[in-house]
Tab-separated table of C-alpha atoms in Angstrom:
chain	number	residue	atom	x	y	z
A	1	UNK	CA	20.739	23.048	22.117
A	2	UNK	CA	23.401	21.387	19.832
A	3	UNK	CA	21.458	19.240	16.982
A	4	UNK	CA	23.822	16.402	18.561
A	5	UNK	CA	22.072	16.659	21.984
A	6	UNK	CA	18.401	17.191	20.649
A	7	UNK	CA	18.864	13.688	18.972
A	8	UNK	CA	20.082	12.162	21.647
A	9	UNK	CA	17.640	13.290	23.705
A	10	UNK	CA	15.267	12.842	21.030
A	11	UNK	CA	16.376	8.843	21.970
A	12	UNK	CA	16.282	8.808	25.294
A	13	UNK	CA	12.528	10.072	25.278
A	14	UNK	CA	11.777	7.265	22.539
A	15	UNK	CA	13.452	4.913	24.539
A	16	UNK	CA	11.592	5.615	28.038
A	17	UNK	CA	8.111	6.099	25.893
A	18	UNK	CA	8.102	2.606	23.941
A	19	UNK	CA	7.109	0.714	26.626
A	20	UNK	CA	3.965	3.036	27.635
A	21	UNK	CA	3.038	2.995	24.195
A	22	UNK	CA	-0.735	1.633	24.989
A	23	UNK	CA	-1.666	-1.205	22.462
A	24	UNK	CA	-5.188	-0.636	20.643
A	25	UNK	CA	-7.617	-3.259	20.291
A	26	UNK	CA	-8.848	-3.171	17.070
A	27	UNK	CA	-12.438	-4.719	16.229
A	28	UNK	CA	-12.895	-7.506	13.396
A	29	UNK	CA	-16.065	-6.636	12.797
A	30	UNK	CA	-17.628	-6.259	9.262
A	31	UNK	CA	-19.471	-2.999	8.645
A	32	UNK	CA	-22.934	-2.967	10.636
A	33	UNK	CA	-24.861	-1.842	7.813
A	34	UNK	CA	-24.831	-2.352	4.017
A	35	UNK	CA	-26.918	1.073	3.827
A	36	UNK	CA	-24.713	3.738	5.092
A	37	UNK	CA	-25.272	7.455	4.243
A	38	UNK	CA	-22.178	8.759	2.521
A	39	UNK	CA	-23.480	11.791	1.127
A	40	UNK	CA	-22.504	13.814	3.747
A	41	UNK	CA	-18.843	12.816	3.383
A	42	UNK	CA	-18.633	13.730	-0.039
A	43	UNK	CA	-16.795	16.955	-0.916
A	44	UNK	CA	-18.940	19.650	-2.341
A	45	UNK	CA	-16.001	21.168	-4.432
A	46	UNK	CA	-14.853	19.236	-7.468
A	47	UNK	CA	-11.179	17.371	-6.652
A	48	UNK	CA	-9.247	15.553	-9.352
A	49	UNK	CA	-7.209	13.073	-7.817
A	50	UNK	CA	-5.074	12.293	-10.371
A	51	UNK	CA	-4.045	15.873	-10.233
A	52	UNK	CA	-3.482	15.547	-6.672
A	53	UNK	CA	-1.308	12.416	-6.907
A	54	UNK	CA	0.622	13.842	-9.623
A	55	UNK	CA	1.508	17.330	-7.453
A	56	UNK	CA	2.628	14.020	-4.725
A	57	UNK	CA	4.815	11.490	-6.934
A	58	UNK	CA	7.356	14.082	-7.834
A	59	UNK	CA	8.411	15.147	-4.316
A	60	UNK	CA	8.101	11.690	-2.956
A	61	UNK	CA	9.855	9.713	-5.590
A	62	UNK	CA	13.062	12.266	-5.210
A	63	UNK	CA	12.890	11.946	-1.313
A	64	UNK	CA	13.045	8.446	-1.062
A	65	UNK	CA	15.654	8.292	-4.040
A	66	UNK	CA	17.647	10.501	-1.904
A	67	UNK	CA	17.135	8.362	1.657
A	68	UNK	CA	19.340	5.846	0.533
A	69	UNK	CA	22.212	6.640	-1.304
A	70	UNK	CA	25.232	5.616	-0.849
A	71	UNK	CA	28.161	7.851	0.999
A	72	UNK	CA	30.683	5.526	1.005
A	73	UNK	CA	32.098	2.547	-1.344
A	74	UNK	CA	31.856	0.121	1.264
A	75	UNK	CA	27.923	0.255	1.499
A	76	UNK	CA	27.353	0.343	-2.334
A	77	UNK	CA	25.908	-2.918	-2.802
A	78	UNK	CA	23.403	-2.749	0.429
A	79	UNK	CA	22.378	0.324	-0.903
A	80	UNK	CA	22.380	-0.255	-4.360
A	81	UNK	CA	19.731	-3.253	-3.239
A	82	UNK	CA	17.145	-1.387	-1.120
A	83	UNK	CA	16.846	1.161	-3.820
A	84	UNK	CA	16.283	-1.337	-6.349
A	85	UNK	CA	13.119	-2.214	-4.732
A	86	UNK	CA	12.221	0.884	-2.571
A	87	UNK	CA	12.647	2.966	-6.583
A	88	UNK	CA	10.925	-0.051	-8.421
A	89	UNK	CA	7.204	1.754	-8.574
A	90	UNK	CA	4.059	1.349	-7.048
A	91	UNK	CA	1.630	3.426	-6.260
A	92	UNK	CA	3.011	5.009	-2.989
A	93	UNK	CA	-0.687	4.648	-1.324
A	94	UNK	CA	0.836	5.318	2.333
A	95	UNK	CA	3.079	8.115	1.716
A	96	UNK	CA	-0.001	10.175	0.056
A	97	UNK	CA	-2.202	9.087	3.143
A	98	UNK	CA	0.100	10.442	5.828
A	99	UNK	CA	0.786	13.777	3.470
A	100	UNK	CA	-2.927	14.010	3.209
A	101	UNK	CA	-3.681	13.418	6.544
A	102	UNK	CA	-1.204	16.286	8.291
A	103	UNK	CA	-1.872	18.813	5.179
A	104	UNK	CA	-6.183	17.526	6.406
A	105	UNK	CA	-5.074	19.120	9.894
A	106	UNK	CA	-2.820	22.090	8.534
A	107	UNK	CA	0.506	20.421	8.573
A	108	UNK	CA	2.469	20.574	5.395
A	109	UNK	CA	4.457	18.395	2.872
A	110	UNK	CA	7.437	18.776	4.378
A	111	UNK	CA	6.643	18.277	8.027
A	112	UNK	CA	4.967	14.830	6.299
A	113	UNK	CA	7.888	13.939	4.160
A	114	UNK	CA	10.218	11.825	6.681
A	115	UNK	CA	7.760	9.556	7.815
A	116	UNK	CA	6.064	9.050	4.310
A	117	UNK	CA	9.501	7.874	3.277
A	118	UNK	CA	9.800	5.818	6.529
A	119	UNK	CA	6.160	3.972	5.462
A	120	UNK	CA	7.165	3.145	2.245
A	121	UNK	CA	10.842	1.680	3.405
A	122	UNK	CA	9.003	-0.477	5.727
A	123	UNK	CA	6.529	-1.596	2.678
A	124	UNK	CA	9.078	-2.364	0.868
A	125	UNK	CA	10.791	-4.614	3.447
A	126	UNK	CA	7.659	-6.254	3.817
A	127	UNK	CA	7.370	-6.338	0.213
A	128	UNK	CA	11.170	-7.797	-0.191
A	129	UNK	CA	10.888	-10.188	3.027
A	130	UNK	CA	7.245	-11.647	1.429
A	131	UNK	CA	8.847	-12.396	-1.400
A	132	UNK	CA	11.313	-15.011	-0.252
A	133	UNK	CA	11.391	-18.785	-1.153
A	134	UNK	CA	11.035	-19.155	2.870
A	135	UNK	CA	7.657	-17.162	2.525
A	136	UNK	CA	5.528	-16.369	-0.550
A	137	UNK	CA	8.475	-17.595	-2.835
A	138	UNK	CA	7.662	-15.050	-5.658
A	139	UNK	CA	10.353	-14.028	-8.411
A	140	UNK	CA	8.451	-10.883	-10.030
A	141	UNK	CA	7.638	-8.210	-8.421
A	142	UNK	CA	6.257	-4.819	-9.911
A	143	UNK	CA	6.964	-6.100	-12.991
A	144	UNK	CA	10.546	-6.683	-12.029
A	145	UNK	CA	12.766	-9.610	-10.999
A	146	UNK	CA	12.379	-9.487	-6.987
A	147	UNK	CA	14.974	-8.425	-4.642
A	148	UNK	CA	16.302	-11.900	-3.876
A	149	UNK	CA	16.702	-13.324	-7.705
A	150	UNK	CA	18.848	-10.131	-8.394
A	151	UNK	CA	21.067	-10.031	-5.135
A	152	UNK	CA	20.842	-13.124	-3.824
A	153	UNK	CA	18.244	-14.239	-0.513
A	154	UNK	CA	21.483	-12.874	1.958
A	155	UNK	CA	21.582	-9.487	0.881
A	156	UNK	CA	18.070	-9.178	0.122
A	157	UNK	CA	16.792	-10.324	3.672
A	158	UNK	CA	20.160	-7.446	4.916
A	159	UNK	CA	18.283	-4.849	3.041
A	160	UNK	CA	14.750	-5.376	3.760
A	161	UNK	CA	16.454	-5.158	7.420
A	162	UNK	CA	18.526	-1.899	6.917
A	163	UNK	CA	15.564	0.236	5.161
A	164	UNK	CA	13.527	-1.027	8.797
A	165	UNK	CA	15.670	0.068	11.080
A	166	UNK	CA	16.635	3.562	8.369
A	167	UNK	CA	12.807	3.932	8.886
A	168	UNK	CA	13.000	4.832	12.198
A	169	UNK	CA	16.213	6.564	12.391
A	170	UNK	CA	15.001	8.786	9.055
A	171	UNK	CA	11.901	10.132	10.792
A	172	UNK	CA	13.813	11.035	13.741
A	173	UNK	CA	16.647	12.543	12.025
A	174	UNK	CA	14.688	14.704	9.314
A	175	UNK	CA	11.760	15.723	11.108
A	176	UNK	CA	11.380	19.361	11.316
A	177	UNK	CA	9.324	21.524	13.304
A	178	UNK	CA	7.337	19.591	15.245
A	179	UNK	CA	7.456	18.723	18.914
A	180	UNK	CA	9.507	15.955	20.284
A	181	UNK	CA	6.983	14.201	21.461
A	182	UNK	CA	5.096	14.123	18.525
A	183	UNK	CA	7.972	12.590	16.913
A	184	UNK	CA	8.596	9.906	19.279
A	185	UNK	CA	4.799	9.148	18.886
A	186	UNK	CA	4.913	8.700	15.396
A	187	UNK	CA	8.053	6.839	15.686
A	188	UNK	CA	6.149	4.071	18.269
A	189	UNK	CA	3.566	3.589	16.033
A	190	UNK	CA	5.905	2.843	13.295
A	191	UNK	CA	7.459	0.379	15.058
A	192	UNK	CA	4.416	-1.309	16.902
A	193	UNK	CA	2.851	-1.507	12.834
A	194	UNK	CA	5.476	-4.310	11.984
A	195	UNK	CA	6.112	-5.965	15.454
A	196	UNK	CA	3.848	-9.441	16.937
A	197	UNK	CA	0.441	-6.944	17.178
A	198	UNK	CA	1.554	-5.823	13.077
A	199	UNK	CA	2.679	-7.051	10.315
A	200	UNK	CA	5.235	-9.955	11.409
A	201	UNK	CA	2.461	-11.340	13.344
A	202	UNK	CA	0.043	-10.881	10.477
A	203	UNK	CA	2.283	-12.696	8.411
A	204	UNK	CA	3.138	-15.500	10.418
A	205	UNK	CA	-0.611	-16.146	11.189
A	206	UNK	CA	-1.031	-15.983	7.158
A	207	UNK	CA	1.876	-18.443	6.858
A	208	UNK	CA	-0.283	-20.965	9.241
A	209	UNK	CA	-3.598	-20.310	7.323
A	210	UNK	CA	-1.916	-21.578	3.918
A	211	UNK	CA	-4.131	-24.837	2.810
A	212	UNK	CA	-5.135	-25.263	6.296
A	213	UNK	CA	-8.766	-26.493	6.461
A	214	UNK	CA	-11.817	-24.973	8.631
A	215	UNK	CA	-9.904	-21.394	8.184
A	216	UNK	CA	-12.396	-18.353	9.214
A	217	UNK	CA	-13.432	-15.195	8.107
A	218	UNK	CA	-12.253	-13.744	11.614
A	219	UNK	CA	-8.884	-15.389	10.885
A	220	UNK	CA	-8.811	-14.265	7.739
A	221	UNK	CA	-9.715	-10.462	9.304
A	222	UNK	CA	-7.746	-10.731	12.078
A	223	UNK	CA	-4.556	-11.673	9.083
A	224	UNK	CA	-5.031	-8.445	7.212
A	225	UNK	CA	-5.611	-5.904	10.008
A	226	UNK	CA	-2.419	-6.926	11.086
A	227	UNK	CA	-0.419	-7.646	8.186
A	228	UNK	CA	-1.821	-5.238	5.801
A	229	UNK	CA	-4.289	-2.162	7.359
A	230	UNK	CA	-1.710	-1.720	10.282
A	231	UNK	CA	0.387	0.013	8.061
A	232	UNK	CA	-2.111	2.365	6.253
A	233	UNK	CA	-3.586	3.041	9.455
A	234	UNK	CA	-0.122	4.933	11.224
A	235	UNK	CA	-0.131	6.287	7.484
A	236	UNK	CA	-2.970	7.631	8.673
A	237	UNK	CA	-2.820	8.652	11.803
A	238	UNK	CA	0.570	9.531	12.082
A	239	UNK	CA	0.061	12.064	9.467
A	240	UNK	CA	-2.836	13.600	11.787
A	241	UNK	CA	-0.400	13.630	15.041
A	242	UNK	CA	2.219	15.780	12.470
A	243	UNK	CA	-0.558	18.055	11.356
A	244	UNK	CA	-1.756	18.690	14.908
A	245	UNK	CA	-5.182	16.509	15.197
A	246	UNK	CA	-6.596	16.175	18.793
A	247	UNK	CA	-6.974	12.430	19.852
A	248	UNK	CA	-10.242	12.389	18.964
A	249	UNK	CA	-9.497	13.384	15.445
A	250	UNK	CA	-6.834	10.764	15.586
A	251	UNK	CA	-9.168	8.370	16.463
A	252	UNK	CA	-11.282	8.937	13.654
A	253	UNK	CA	-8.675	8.505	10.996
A	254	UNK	CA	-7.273	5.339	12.449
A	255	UNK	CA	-11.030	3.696	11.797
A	256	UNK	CA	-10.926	5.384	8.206
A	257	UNK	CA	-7.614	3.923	7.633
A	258	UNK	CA	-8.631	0.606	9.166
A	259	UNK	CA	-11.727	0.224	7.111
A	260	UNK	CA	-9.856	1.287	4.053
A	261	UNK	CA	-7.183	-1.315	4.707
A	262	UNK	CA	-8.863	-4.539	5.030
A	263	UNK	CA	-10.684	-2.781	1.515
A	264	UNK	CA	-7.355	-2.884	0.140
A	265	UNK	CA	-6.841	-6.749	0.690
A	266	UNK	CA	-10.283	-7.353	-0.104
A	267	UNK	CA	-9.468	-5.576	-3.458
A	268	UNK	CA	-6.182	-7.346	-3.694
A	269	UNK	CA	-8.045	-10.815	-3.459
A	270	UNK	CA	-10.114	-9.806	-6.042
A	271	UNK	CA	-7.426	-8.883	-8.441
A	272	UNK	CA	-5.726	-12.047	-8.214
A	273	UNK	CA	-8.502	-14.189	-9.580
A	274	UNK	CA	-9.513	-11.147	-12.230
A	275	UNK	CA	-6.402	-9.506	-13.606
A	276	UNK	CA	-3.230	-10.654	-15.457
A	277	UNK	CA	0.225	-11.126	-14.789
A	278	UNK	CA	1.138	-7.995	-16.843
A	279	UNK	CA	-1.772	-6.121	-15.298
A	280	UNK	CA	-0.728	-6.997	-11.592
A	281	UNK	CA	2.402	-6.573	-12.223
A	282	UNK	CA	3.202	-10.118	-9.711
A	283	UNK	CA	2.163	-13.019	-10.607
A	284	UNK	CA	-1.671	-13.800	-10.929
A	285	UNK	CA	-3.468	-16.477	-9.792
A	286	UNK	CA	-1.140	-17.036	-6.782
A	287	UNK	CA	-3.606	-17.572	-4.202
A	288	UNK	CA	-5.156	-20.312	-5.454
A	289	UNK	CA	-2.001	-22.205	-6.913
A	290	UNK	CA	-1.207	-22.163	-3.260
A	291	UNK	CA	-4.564	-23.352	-1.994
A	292	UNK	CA	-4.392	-19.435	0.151
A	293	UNK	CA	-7.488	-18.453	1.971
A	294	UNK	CA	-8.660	-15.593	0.886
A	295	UNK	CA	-11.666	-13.430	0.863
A	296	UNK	CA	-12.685	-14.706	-2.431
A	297	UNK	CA	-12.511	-18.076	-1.293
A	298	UNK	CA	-14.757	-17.803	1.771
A	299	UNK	CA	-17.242	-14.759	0.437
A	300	UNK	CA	-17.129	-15.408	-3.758
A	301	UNK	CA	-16.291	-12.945	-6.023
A	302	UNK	CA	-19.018	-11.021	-6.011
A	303	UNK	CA	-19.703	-11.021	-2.190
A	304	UNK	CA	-16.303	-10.334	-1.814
A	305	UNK	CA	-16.497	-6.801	-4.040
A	306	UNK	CA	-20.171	-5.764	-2.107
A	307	UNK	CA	-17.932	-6.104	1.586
A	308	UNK	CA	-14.888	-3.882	-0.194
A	309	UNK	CA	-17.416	-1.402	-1.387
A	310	UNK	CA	-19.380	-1.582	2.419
A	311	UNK	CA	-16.124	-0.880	4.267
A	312	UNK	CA	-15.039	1.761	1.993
A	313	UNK	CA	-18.495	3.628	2.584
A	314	UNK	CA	-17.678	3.286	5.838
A	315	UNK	CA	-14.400	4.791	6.122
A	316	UNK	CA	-15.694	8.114	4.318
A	317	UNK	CA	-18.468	8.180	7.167
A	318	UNK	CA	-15.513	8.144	9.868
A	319	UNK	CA	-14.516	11.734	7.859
A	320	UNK	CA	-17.654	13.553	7.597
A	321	UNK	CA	-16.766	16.143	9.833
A	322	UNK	CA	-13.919	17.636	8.144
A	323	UNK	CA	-15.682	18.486	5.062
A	324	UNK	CA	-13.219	18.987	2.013
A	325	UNK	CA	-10.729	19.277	4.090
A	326	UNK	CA	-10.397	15.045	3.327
A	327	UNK	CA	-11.056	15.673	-0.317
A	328	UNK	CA	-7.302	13.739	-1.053
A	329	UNK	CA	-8.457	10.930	1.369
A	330	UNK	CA	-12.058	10.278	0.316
A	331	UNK	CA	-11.165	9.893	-3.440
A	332	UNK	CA	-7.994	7.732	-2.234
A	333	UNK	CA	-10.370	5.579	-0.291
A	334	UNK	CA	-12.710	5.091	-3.570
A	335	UNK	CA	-9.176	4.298	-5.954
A	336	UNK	CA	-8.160	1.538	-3.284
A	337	UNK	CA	-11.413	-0.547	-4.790
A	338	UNK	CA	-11.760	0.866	-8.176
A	339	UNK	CA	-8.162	0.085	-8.868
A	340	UNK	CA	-6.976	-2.352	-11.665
A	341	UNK	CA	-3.762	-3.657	-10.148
């Protein structure tokens, strides 16, 4: 078969399998128990995880450098502008997950590498998109000007749209050994993660929550499942699929990845009201200049770092059964809370 027709029908399954794509209900629920036994998920061998991350970065930052260059001179500046943001830093959380995950389940790097680049391009649009006057109305970014105060809010909102739709067209085009319909499962959750059940209708119900009065904790959950752990959970998960996990093993990393998610924004919440400008790279103190609902807000400060640290003891329960084997993930899970910006 011609590499012209597997694409296409590559497609054609996508097409016919997006609309069976089940939905799953996720749970708002906070962790049943502030006394969970972790022991059992810790690794027994010793695992560095800065020498783990530092084997990832390289690979990573050169694959996503190469996803969007230019090839001709008529898409210079679109280009030029989604890889001033997708190149500005960070700490490329969801590309490690999914490489972790498959390599978890005997998958490799490579097999990884197209949809870790997808994740992060459709971070970055979020990251890009959140950062317009019309939404959060933030100039730095990273510790850089944001996408819209260098090229202007037209071009910025065009390439926040061109690396989505590159997202999905870069794991189906680079995707290598692995069977189609893995691919086109990976590719559905990808797009489900930033549709009215992701992260556009996380943000929209965070857009409604800002200085509204008698907000909730469950609203505030309900936000940041959606708008923030959706994304880390296909991280997750599709990572497993690549690496050949069974559905229950699946299952098990998308309520690690969940757990570890909402941890994230509980951590995030946190670091607004304790770190600096320089630290955060963004600017500090956001949340409460624009009277935000957060977790701080509704739990306190420290309540608010006891229910990161419960759902993060959690999430290493959901991965007791695969011993070391989720080393990379288990110490990931820990840096999401311990982190400093």
């Amino acid at each position: 078969m011609s590499r012209f027709t597997y694409r296409a029908a590559l497609i054609a399954v996508l097409l016919q399998s997006a609309a069976a794509f089940a939905p799953v209900k996720l749970s708002v629920s906070p962790p049943a128990s502030t006394a969970l036994n972790v022991a059992s998920a810790v690794p027994t061998t010793s695992f560095s995880l800065d020498e783990y991350l530092q084997s990832k970065i390289g690979p990573i930052e050169a694959a996503l450098e190469a996803s969007v260059k230019s090839r001709i001179p008529q898409t210079d500046k679109i280009c030029e502008s989604m890889a001033y943001s997708l190149m500005a830093g960070g700490k490329r959380i969801r590309p490690v997950l999914c490489i972790a995950a498959c390599e978890m389940f005997g998958g490799s790097q490579e097999t990884a590498m197209p949809t870790a680049v997808a994740l992060e391009m459709i971070h970055t649009m979020s990251l890009i998109h959140d950062d317009l006057p019309s939404m959060d109305n933030d100039d730095m970014r990273r510790g850089k000007p944001t996408n819209h105060v260098i090229y202007g809010e037209d071009v910025a909102i065009l390439a926040g749209d061109s690396l989505l739709s590159t997202s999905f067209e870069h794991v189906a085009r680079h995707t290598k050994g692995v069977a189609a319909e893995k691919v086109v499962d990976v590719i559905a959750r990808l797009g489900k993660s930033v549709g009215a059940e992701g992260l556009a209708g996380g943000q929209v119900m965070d857009l409604e929550c800002e200085a509204k009065p008698g907000t909730t904790l469950d609203d505030l959950k309900w936000i940041h499942i959606h708008k923030t752990a959706t994304l880390l959970q296909v991280a997750v998960a599709a990572g497993a699929v690549l690496g050949g996990a069974t559905p229950e093993e699946v299952a098990a990393c998308e309520k690690f990845a969940m757990d570890i998610g909402l941890a994230f924004q509980v951590a995030d919440d946190i670091l607004d009201v304790t770190a600096s400008t320089e630290d955060l790279g963004k600017t500090a103190g956001k949340d409460e200049a624009t009277d935000k609902t957060t977790y701080v807000k509704l739990l306190g400060l420290e309540e608010s770092k006891k229910y990161a640290r419960e759902l993060i003891d959690e999430a290493k329960e959901c991965l007791a059964p695969f011993g070391d084997r989720a080393a990379p993930l288990l110490a990931i899970a820990d840096f999401i809370v311990d982190r400093k910006n």
